[in-house]
């Protein structure tokens, strides 16, 4: 297996990019879908921002280092990765906060329309924060949540649905929604659509405008390698810009923030999605990660990610390893990860981590292995599969130290 | 003046702390109330977070480096600076977003109470984002804004007022509100109170609990020296924790974020004010700044800030400089700044910047000079006052290059 893996690595057109990341010795990192690795260029760029732009430039850097344009600049660089125009994307706040803005903006548009629809339709088991962000609006009397299993979503699109909100690639299983079909069905039912691209962007091609999507959000710290808690991004299709009213009406979304007037007037276009002062350190780190993913190219990344996961499954198959796959078996139907279902998934995950294979556990029974294609090798696949085999065959996961739950899993 | 300034510097008990900041050569920085200077310890700490915690530790650092506790830990360190208990403060999001959470939480409490009050009372000319954050809630039908001049605020507290929301130290003039008196008056009228401490915390003593305040927010990048766009903080008095419902119901505010349940359940206590994933780089930089201000001590900082501004006014007086003071003349009635009113304030500010004296301009006619006491010397006061005199007496501000407006002022 290792020999075959090395042949695949030698033929890999992306093999040189691994050196552009700082990866710890002795670790096979299969959790880039939770927190992406550190780009080698990030420490020097942050040093420059901290010592040069902040320390030397001080307040002047809002103009001289274009801090004021950072949210739009980084958003504009994310845009081509998701099939958006540069002026349709802004980098700001967290994914959760951006979800709130856009759910509320959709409800606002539907209030302006006929009928005052207020149902937000999603699926059970969607990433928790996506579902949670409806709760606050529900308590305010502005929204009502409806959940339908993924094969019944289209049936659930009735005349009360204001917004269909889904995560494009499911965080637990990696299963992919058909963005084109669901967007079309939602529009036919008079609903708007919001896609969470947290597990898509940077790992597989996304074409929001080809799908005629209305809104999208996504995470900066997974496949974009923006660092822990990096700023997130938000997309609004150009056709909605003029009518967009989101409730987090802060000064960075104002038409003239430095006029210091008492009354709010939204900025033109996507800028009205900004709220507070831009987080400059976070945006600087995110920009390095986005530049790197853009340089490698999403289509090449996706091709490699499919080859990596296929090879991982091939290794398990060759060794006759019997563990239930929770992800779609068809590579075209999933994102850049493989998830396995096992009642002892937590302990198995801990045993793998002790061996230097870092994946993660998702309650209650999912072992999740992410294959960030920018820095993983086929050799890593063969080795990780070998470790998984040994952990399972040697009952290593039964050791008590692997069963103690940490705060963050 | 310089000789006198040097005597004052020699006797200054805080003189050694200037060396703990990185200040550019040839600059007198009087804008620490807009963006605080870089603490000397910050670059190394960020390097450690980026290379060590992120690069080496990767996803494991949520537990091993206690990233998961960062928002509470930094909040807990801010607490003693503002007269709060450690479990009453959390560092998260931006000031604007925290304003939204707490305005909405106050409205939620008032809906639960009798009468459904929905007026948010503030003053015209409050910092724009404070006023703007009411606009989104107003459009949603949840709030109504009322503005009253500062000497009429108490009269404006009628039975419709849900929340009195004020900035403790006025961003333009530095004028200080009487927190104790206004909080008492609001409570007597059945209203809650939210204090914005952006221009107070780190520069003068604040005692939220002695004033019986309900809520507070504040900025991390001014006197706390947390870096450009640093995370902000929010305070909720312990007595309100159980009944607090804020609408940004994200996964970091959930009682069990890693249980990944479909339904939102707020965390106990102040944690329910968190929303999305904590911005780790920003929190790490903020923590260095907060530690440093805590080490110096707010009472000593305040004493020095009053001495600095008094000496600056003394210099102007000695030189017979005629420029209108927009700040209270009484040192006890203002924060750590002096503002001057002049129709050519913008050009004067630019002329000073060209001489290395960095203050800022606030539309339409305010020249604002902030005296961050942690790193400024009396010598800086004498020199800055001298430059101001020269700019005014030599009509230097009339040069055309000083009249061109930049994006950020």
Tab-separated table of N, CA, C and O in Angstrom, chain B residues 8 21 30 33 49 65 107 112 140 151 159 184 241 277 298 305 308 327 334 358 365 373:
chain	number	residue	atom	x	y	z
B	8	UNK	N	8.449	66.644	35.598
B	8	UNK	CA	7.246	65.838	35.861
B	8	UNK	C	7.460	64.381	35.439
B	8	UNK	O	7.045	63.443	36.122
B	21	UNK	N	5.810	49.337	25.568
B	21	UNK	CA	5.083	49.545	24.304
B	21	UNK	C	6.078	49.808	23.182
B	21	UNK	O	7.139	50.385	23.415
B	30	UNK	N	-1.221	60.721	19.982
B	30	UNK	CA	-2.363	61.185	20.776
B	30	UNK	C	-3.671	60.614	20.212
B	30	UNK	O	-4.695	61.287	20.146
B	33	UNK	N	-6.871	56.611	22.060
B	33	UNK	CA	-8.307	56.459	22.318
B	33	UNK	C	-9.051	56.003	21.063
B	33	UNK	O	-10.236	55.708	21.125
B	49	UNK	N	1.174	31.812	19.591
B	49	UNK	CA	-0.171	31.304	19.280
B	49	UNK	C	-0.204	30.761	17.854
B	49	UNK	O	-0.774	29.696	17.599
B	65	UNK	N	-4.551	24.310	24.780
B	65	UNK	CA	-4.187	25.727	24.991
B	65	UNK	C	-5.384	26.500	25.539
B	65	UNK	O	-5.347	27.728	25.598
B	107	UNK	N	-34.918	44.490	25.599
B	107	UNK	CA	-36.283	44.513	25.051
B	107	UNK	C	-37.011	43.216	25.380
B	107	UNK	O	-38.201	43.218	25.705
B	112	UNK	N	-41.225	40.542	28.644
B	112	UNK	CA	-41.645	39.601	29.691
B	112	UNK	C	-42.333	40.332	30.838
B	112	UNK	O	-43.182	39.790	31.516
B	140	UNK	N	-37.402	46.022	12.515
B	140	UNK	CA	-38.077	44.759	12.844
B	140	UNK	C	-39.314	44.970	13.718
B	140	UNK	O	-39.997	44.008	14.070
B	151	UNK	N	-28.749	66.968	29.271
B	151	UNK	CA	-29.341	67.587	30.459
B	151	UNK	C	-30.852	67.317	30.543
B	151	UNK	O	-31.507	67.718	31.509
B	159	UNK	N	-42.621	56.088	31.144
B	159	UNK	CA	-43.033	54.686	31.246
B	159	UNK	C	-42.894	53.865	29.972
B	159	UNK	O	-43.177	52.669	29.976
B	184	UNK	N	-29.582	55.153	38.545
B	184	UNK	CA	-30.625	55.222	39.582
B	184	UNK	C	-31.930	55.794	39.006
B	184	UNK	O	-33.021	55.258	39.232
B	241	UNK	N	-28.626	37.150	34.873
B	241	UNK	CA	-28.139	36.037	34.048
B	241	UNK	C	-29.226	35.027	33.692
B	241	UNK	O	-29.348	34.607	32.538
B	277	UNK	N	-17.720	30.904	16.859
B	277	UNK	CA	-16.408	30.442	17.317
B	277	UNK	C	-15.534	31.638	17.722
B	277	UNK	O	-15.467	32.633	17.009
B	298	UNK	N	-5.657	50.864	37.046
B	298	UNK	CA	-6.519	51.912	36.499
B	298	UNK	C	-6.451	53.203	37.311
B	298	UNK	O	-6.489	54.298	36.755
B	305	UNK	N	-3.454	60.439	33.705
B	305	UNK	CA	-4.177	61.021	32.573
B	305	UNK	C	-4.687	62.413	32.925
B	305	UNK	O	-4.613	63.346	32.111
B	308	UNK	N	-1.695	64.701	32.845
B	308	UNK	CA	-1.246	64.979	31.476
B	308	UNK	C	-2.110	66.045	30.819
B	308	UNK	O	-1.603	67.010	30.236
B	327	UNK	N	-14.033	70.044	25.350
B	327	UNK	CA	-14.129	69.148	26.512
B	327	UNK	C	-14.422	69.964	27.758
B	327	UNK	O	-14.142	71.160	27.798
B	334	UNK	N	-14.266	64.788	32.776
B	334	UNK	CA	-13.953	64.252	31.446
B	334	UNK	C	-13.096	62.988	31.545
B	334	UNK	O	-12.484	62.706	32.579
B	358	UNK	N	0.122	62.745	16.192
B	358	UNK	CA	-1.057	62.059	15.655
B	358	UNK	C	-2.213	62.177	16.620
B	358	UNK	O	-2.235	61.557	17.687
B	365	UNK	N	-16.028	69.541	13.217
B	365	UNK	CA	-15.095	70.619	13.592
B	365	UNK	C	-14.275	70.305	14.840
B	365	UNK	O	-13.838	71.212	15.539
B	373	UNK	N	-2.535	57.227	29.123
B	373	UNK	CA	-1.540	57.478	30.177
B	373	UNK	C	-0.506	56.375	30.347
B	373	UNK	O	0.499	56.588	31.013
